[in-house]
Amino acid sequence: MKIFLDTADIDEIRTLNETGMVDGVTTNPSLIAKAGRNILDTTAEICALVDGPVSAEVTATDYETMLKEGEKLAAIAENVTVKVPLTIDGLRVCKHLSDNGTMVNVTLCFSAAQALMAAKAGASFISPFVGRLDDIGADGMNLISDIITLYDQYHFNTEVLVASVRGPQHVVDAALLGADVVTIPPKILTQLYQHPLTDKGLAAFLADWEKTGQSIL
Ligand code: E4P
């Protein structure tokens, strides 16, 4: 399963990219606003840092303007993935850009029916928001399971990108279901490898090692 970072913070991306665990990046208008920088400059910098797909989201809602925005974002770098909302205009833009060889990530997906539409529009990625579904008392992971079943059934190439991830258990659940990608905020990447028993065990090993007076080097 690929791991994307869900942030537009270039410093965090630079640091975590060095771990070798980062396969791509997703941004959205809220994350760009939080970073407080220009979307075009930020996207270009992230694309130069990270080898994998970098999602940059359009902000227009009508087909013509959305398409122009998508083409402008796509021209930034080869690894730009244009992110469009799951609306009829977003799906039309998805079809147009995908037919012309641009990767498209269809975002704000909350149902299997919507995911089916995105696949038929040629999306490279579908982004179901598990956390926001959990927030309203639904089961986000059920949606991931349904989409995977549905895509397998018809051999769609659209990758299931699990978004709106709230913690490590979402990542594990997505992996158990066979999702293609999870996109996670930087702090969750840290939570994925940390465990108190690892820290405790390491401290005990080092204390015992100290008593031997040995050195490996
Ligand atoms: C990523 O593509 C999504 O925009 C993001 O994961 C949404 O996360 P949130 O629900 O925490 O805002």
mmCIF file of C-alpha atoms and ligand atoms in Angstrom:
data_model
loop_
_atom_site.group_PDB
_atom_site.id
_atom_site.type_symbol
_atom_site.label_atom_id
_atom_site.label_comp_id
_atom_site.label_asym_id
_atom_site.label_seq_id
_atom_site.Cartn_x
_atom_site.Cartn_y
_atom_site.Cartn_z
ATOM 1 C CA MET A 1 0.000 0.000 0.000
ATOM 2 C CA LYS A 2 1.300 3.434 -0.934
ATOM 3 C CA ILE A 3 1.478 6.212 1.660
ATOM 4 C CA PHE A 4 0.833 9.799 0.602
ATOM 5 C CA LEU A 5 1.303 12.802 2.907
ATOM 6 C CA ASP A 6 -1.818 14.934 3.323
ATOM 7 C CA THR A 7 -0.249 18.362 3.766
ATOM 8 C CA ALA A 8 0.989 21.435 1.896
ATOM 9 C CA ASP A 9 3.687 22.170 4.485
ATOM 10 C CA ILE A 10 6.912 21.988 2.478
ATOM 11 C CA ASP A 11 9.168 21.667 5.544
ATOM 12 C CA GLU A 12 7.204 18.690 6.876
ATOM 13 C CA ILE A 13 7.239 17.083 3.436
ATOM 14 C CA ARG A 14 11.001 17.600 3.092
ATOM 15 C CA THR A 15 11.695 16.025 6.501
ATOM 16 C CA LEU A 16 9.358 13.057 6.142
ATOM 17 C CA ASN A 17 10.373 12.406 2.529
ATOM 18 C CA GLU A 18 13.816 11.503 3.884
ATOM 19 C CA THR A 19 12.291 8.489 5.684
ATOM 20 C CA GLY A 20 11.693 6.851 2.298
ATOM 21 C CA MET A 21 8.075 6.147 3.320
ATOM 22 C CA VAL A 22 6.443 8.875 1.227
ATOM 23 C CA ASP A 23 5.007 7.768 -2.129
ATOM 24 C CA GLY A 24 3.149 10.979 -2.950
ATOM 25 C CA VAL A 25 1.375 14.040 -1.542
ATOM 26 C CA THR A 26 -2.198 15.325 -1.485
ATOM 27 C CA THR A 27 -3.223 18.914 -0.904
ATOM 28 C CA ASN A 28 -6.575 20.663 -0.874
ATOM 29 C CA PRO A 29 -7.666 24.321 -0.650
ATOM 30 C CA SER A 30 -7.848 24.147 3.167
ATOM 31 C CA LEU A 31 -4.298 22.765 3.396
ATOM 32 C CA ILE A 32 -3.019 25.446 0.982
ATOM 33 C CA ALA A 33 -4.747 28.108 3.124
ATOM 34 C CA LYS A 34 -3.156 26.614 6.257
ATOM 35 C CA ALA A 35 0.306 26.698 4.652
ATOM 36 C CA GLY A 36 -0.292 30.371 3.783
ATOM 37 C CA ARG A 37 1.555 30.218 0.463
ATOM 38 C CA ASN A 38 0.783 30.504 -3.253
ATOM 39 C CA ILE A 39 -0.695 27.283 -4.666
ATOM 40 C CA LEU A 40 1.371 27.312 -7.875
ATOM 41 C CA ASP A 41 4.721 27.857 -6.115
ATOM 42 C CA THR A 42 3.894 25.357 -3.382
ATOM 43 C CA THR A 43 2.798 22.685 -5.846
ATOM 44 C CA ALA A 44 5.955 23.181 -7.939
ATOM 45 C CA GLU A 45 8.180 22.838 -4.860
ATOM 46 C CA ILE A 46 6.407 19.690 -3.644
ATOM 47 C CA CYS A 47 6.605 18.139 -7.121
ATOM 48 C CA ALA A 48 10.351 18.760 -7.252
ATOM 49 C CA LEU A 49 10.832 17.149 -3.826
ATOM 50 C CA VAL A 50 8.644 14.063 -4.141
ATOM 51 C CA ASP A 51 8.915 11.440 -6.884
ATOM 52 C CA GLY A 52 5.283 10.282 -6.762
ATOM 53 C CA PRO A 53 1.933 11.883 -7.611
ATOM 54 C CA VAL A 54 1.172 15.286 -6.059
ATOM 55 C CA SER A 55 -2.517 16.217 -5.944
ATOM 56 C CA ALA A 56 -3.360 19.896 -6.486
ATOM 57 C CA GLU A 57 -7.024 20.815 -6.307
ATOM 58 C CA VAL A 58 -9.046 23.102 -8.578
ATOM 59 C CA THR A 59 -11.259 25.691 -6.920
ATOM 60 C CA ALA A 60 -13.707 26.625 -9.696
ATOM 61 C CA THR A 61 -17.034 24.808 -9.790
ATOM 62 C CA ASP A 62 -18.053 25.312 -13.450
ATOM 63 C CA TYR A 63 -16.690 23.080 -16.216
ATOM 64 C CA GLU A 64 -14.886 25.676 -18.342
ATOM 65 C CA THR A 65 -13.051 27.414 -15.494
ATOM 66 C CA MET A 66 -12.319 24.149 -13.723
ATOM 67 C CA LEU A 67 -10.786 22.754 -16.908
ATOM 68 C CA LYS A 68 -8.585 25.834 -17.351
ATOM 69 C CA GLU A 69 -7.441 25.567 -13.726
ATOM 70 C CA GLY A 70 -6.776 21.855 -14.143
ATOM 71 C CA GLU A 71 -4.693 22.420 -17.272
ATOM 72 C CA LYS A 72 -2.696 25.150 -15.520
ATOM 73 C CA LEU A 73 -2.020 22.919 -12.506
ATOM 74 C CA ALA A 74 -1.127 19.955 -14.741
ATOM 75 C CA ALA A 75 1.445 22.071 -16.595
ATOM 76 C CA ILE A 76 3.420 22.639 -13.370
ATOM 77 C CA ALA A 77 5.112 19.233 -13.432
ATOM 78 C CA GLU A 78 4.691 15.725 -14.797
ATOM 79 C CA ASN A 79 3.768 14.316 -11.379
ATOM 80 C CA VAL A 80 0.872 16.722 -10.768
ATOM 81 C CA THR A 81 -2.441 14.970 -10.225
ATOM 82 C CA VAL A 82 -5.325 17.344 -10.788
ATOM 83 C CA LYS A 83 -7.852 17.028 -7.993
ATOM 84 C CA VAL A 84 -11.497 17.708 -8.870
ATOM 85 C CA PRO A 85 -14.646 17.529 -6.740
ATOM 86 C CA LEU A 86 -17.176 14.759 -7.258
ATOM 87 C CA THR A 87 -19.715 16.886 -9.109
ATOM 88 C CA ILE A 88 -20.967 16.522 -12.659
ATOM 89 C CA ASP A 89 -18.607 19.286 -13.818
ATOM 90 C CA GLY A 90 -15.756 17.671 -11.892
ATOM 91 C CA LEU A 91 -16.465 14.346 -13.605
ATOM 92 C CA ARG A 92 -16.537 16.028 -17.020
ATOM 93 C CA VAL A 93 -13.173 17.662 -16.326
ATOM 94 C CA CYS A 94 -11.873 14.313 -15.081
ATOM 95 C CA LYS A 95 -12.871 12.626 -18.344
ATOM 96 C CA HIS A 96 -11.332 15.369 -20.480
ATOM 97 C CA LEU A 97 -8.017 15.512 -18.604
ATOM 98 C CA SER A 98 -7.741 11.725 -18.229
ATOM 99 C CA ASP A 99 -8.348 11.236 -21.964
ATOM 100 C CA ASN A 100 -5.447 13.628 -22.552
ATOM 101 C CA GLY A 101 -3.065 11.724 -20.291
ATOM 102 C CA THR A 102 -3.297 13.803 -17.092
ATOM 103 C CA MET A 103 -3.676 12.007 -13.755
ATOM 104 C CA VAL A 104 -6.900 13.005 -11.967
ATOM 105 C CA ASN A 105 -7.881 12.481 -8.335
ATOM 106 C CA VAL A 106 -11.648 12.741 -7.785
ATOM 107 C CA THR A 107 -12.205 13.996 -4.260
ATOM 108 C CA LEU A 108 -15.033 14.401 -1.731
ATOM 109 C CA CYS A 109 -16.364 10.890 -2.380
ATOM 110 C CA PHE A 110 -18.896 9.649 0.164
ATOM 111 C CA SER A 111 -20.686 6.802 -1.642
ATOM 112 C CA ALA A 112 -19.943 3.751 -3.778
ATOM 113 C CA ALA A 113 -22.204 5.171 -6.494
ATOM 114 C CA GLN A 114 -20.000 8.268 -6.672
ATOM 115 C CA ALA A 115 -16.893 6.070 -6.841
ATOM 116 C CA LEU A 116 -18.411 4.180 -9.769
ATOM 117 C CA MET A 117 -18.954 7.470 -11.629
ATOM 118 C CA ALA A 118 -15.353 8.551 -11.024
ATOM 119 C CA ALA A 119 -13.984 5.264 -12.376
ATOM 120 C CA LYS A 120 -16.153 5.569 -15.477
ATOM 121 C CA ALA A 121 -14.778 9.108 -15.933
ATOM 122 C CA GLY A 122 -11.260 7.624 -16.052
ATOM 123 C CA ALA A 123 -9.994 8.852 -12.668
ATOM 124 C CA SER A 124 -6.510 7.729 -11.665
ATOM 125 C CA PHE A 125 -7.548 8.003 -8.008
ATOM 126 C CA ILE A 126 -10.807 8.103 -6.074
ATOM 127 C CA SER A 127 -10.669 9.763 -2.633
ATOM 128 C CA PRO A 128 -13.324 8.441 -0.225
ATOM 129 C CA PHE A 129 -13.278 10.442 3.046
ATOM 130 C CA VAL A 130 -13.448 7.863 5.841
ATOM 131 C CA GLY A 131 -12.997 10.221 8.801
ATOM 132 C CA ARG A 132 -15.750 12.597 7.758
ATOM 133 C CA LEU A 133 -18.136 9.624 7.374
ATOM 134 C CA ASP A 134 -17.166 8.318 10.828
ATOM 135 C CA ASP A 135 -17.749 11.846 12.170
ATOM 136 C CA ILE A 136 -21.438 11.668 11.211
ATOM 137 C CA GLY A 137 -21.926 8.174 12.632
ATOM 138 C CA ALA A 138 -21.460 6.243 9.370
ATOM 139 C CA ASP A 139 -18.738 3.612 8.817
ATOM 140 C CA GLY A 140 -16.050 4.990 6.495
ATOM 141 C CA MET A 141 -14.285 1.661 6.129
ATOM 142 C CA ASN A 142 -17.467 -0.010 4.867
ATOM 143 C CA LEU A 143 -17.335 2.413 1.962
ATOM 144 C CA ILE A 144 -13.703 1.462 1.223
ATOM 145 C CA SER A 145 -14.687 -2.216 1.240
ATOM 146 C CA ASP A 146 -17.618 -1.570 -1.123
ATOM 147 C CA ILE A 147 -15.512 0.462 -3.560
ATOM 148 C CA ILE A 148 -12.752 -2.170 -3.676
ATOM 149 C CA THR A 149 -15.322 -4.901 -4.350
ATOM 150 C CA LEU A 150 -16.985 -2.838 -7.024
ATOM 151 C CA TYR A 151 -13.737 -1.868 -8.785
ATOM 152 C CA ASP A 152 -12.460 -5.476 -8.685
ATOM 153 C CA GLN A 153 -15.724 -6.699 -10.184
ATOM 154 C CA TYR A 154 -15.297 -4.538 -13.286
ATOM 155 C CA HIS A 155 -11.470 -4.399 -13.382
ATOM 156 C CA PHE A 156 -11.349 -0.599 -13.101
ATOM 157 C CA ASN A 157 -7.802 0.789 -12.938
ATOM 158 C CA THR A 158 -8.807 3.682 -10.643
ATOM 159 C CA GLU A 159 -6.786 3.468 -7.417
ATOM 160 C CA VAL A 160 -8.618 3.677 -4.094
ATOM 161 C CA LEU A 161 -6.978 6.499 -2.130
ATOM 162 C CA VAL A 162 -8.254 6.457 1.448
ATOM 163 C CA ALA A 163 -8.564 10.085 2.628
ATOM 164 C CA SER A 164 -9.670 11.944 5.746
ATOM 165 C CA VAL A 165 -7.653 9.529 7.851
ATOM 166 C CA ARG A 166 -7.874 10.144 11.611
ATOM 167 C CA GLY A 167 -5.384 7.673 13.094
ATOM 168 C CA PRO A 168 -3.164 4.594 12.663
ATOM 169 C CA GLN A 169 -6.122 2.177 12.932
ATOM 170 C CA HIS A 170 -7.642 3.700 9.784
ATOM 171 C CA VAL A 171 -4.341 2.971 8.014
ATOM 172 C CA VAL A 172 -4.256 -0.641 9.209
ATOM 173 C CA ASP A 173 -7.925 -1.176 8.327
ATOM 174 C CA ALA A 174 -7.344 0.280 4.849
ATOM 175 C CA ALA A 175 -4.343 -2.007 4.363
ATOM 176 C CA LEU A 176 -6.302 -5.080 5.516
ATOM 177 C CA LEU A 177 -8.959 -4.264 2.918
ATOM 178 C CA GLY A 178 -6.309 -3.929 0.207
ATOM 179 C CA ALA A 179 -6.705 -0.197 -0.490
ATOM 180 C CA ASP A 180 -4.121 1.102 -2.969
ATOM 181 C CA VAL A 181 -3.172 4.293 -1.115
ATOM 182 C CA VAL A 182 -3.747 6.097 2.179
ATOM 183 C CA THR A 183 -3.114 9.795 2.510
ATOM 184 C CA ILE A 184 -2.215 10.809 6.033
ATOM 185 C CA PRO A 185 -1.348 13.960 7.954
ATOM 186 C CA PRO A 186 2.345 14.033 8.986
ATOM 187 C CA LYS A 187 1.599 13.307 12.659
ATOM 188 C CA ILE A 188 -0.054 9.998 11.734
ATOM 189 C CA LEU A 189 3.071 8.876 9.874
ATOM 190 C CA THR A 190 4.959 9.309 13.156
ATOM 191 C CA GLN A 191 2.239 7.451 15.064
ATOM 192 C CA LEU A 192 2.562 4.533 12.639
ATOM 193 C CA TYR A 193 6.051 3.595 13.784
ATOM 194 C CA GLN A 194 5.975 4.707 17.428
ATOM 195 C CA HIS A 195 5.127 2.256 20.242
ATOM 196 C CA PRO A 196 5.769 2.724 23.994
ATOM 197 C CA LEU A 197 6.961 -0.882 24.345
ATOM 198 C CA THR A 198 9.578 -0.264 21.640
ATOM 199 C CA ASP A 199 10.880 2.760 23.574
ATOM 200 C CA LYS A 200 10.806 0.851 26.873
ATOM 201 C CA GLY A 201 12.503 -2.217 25.389
ATOM 202 C CA LEU A 202 15.215 -0.128 23.740
ATOM 203 C CA ALA A 203 15.956 1.717 26.991
ATOM 204 C CA ALA A 204 16.357 -1.626 28.809
ATOM 205 C CA PHE A 205 18.658 -3.052 26.103
ATOM 206 C CA LEU A 206 20.849 0.049 26.195
ATOM 207 C CA ALA A 207 21.056 0.021 29.999
ATOM 208 C CA ASP A 208 22.201 -3.627 29.965
ATOM 209 C CA TRP A 209 24.637 -2.925 27.132
ATOM 210 C CA GLU A 210 26.164 -0.054 29.082
ATOM 211 C CA LYS A 211 27.004 -2.489 31.907
ATOM 212 C CA THR A 212 29.093 -4.694 29.576
ATOM 213 C CA GLY A 213 31.514 -1.855 28.812
ATOM 214 C CA GLN A 214 31.637 -3.090 25.199
ATOM 215 C CA SER A 215 31.593 -1.140 21.950
ATOM 216 C CA ILE A 216 30.713 -2.547 18.523
ATOM 217 C CA LEU A 217 32.808 -0.002 16.641
HETATM 218 C C1 E4P B 1 -7.226 14.529 0.985
HETATM 219 O O1 E4P B 1 -7.192 14.309 -0.189
HETATM 220 C C2 E4P B 1 -8.402 15.098 1.660
HETATM 221 O O2 E4P B 1 -8.657 16.381 1.186
HETATM 222 C C3 E4P B 1 -8.165 15.095 3.139
HETATM 223 O O3 E4P B 1 -7.693 13.802 3.516
HETATM 224 C C4 E4P B 1 -9.388 15.494 3.944
HETATM 225 O O4 E4P B 1 -9.111 15.291 5.297
HETATM 226 P P1 E4P B 1 -9.974 15.960 6.470
HETATM 227 O O5 E4P B 1 -11.328 15.320 6.480
HETATM 228 O O6 E4P B 1 -9.206 15.657 7.720
HETATM 229 O O7 E4P B 1 -10.047 17.433 6.168
#
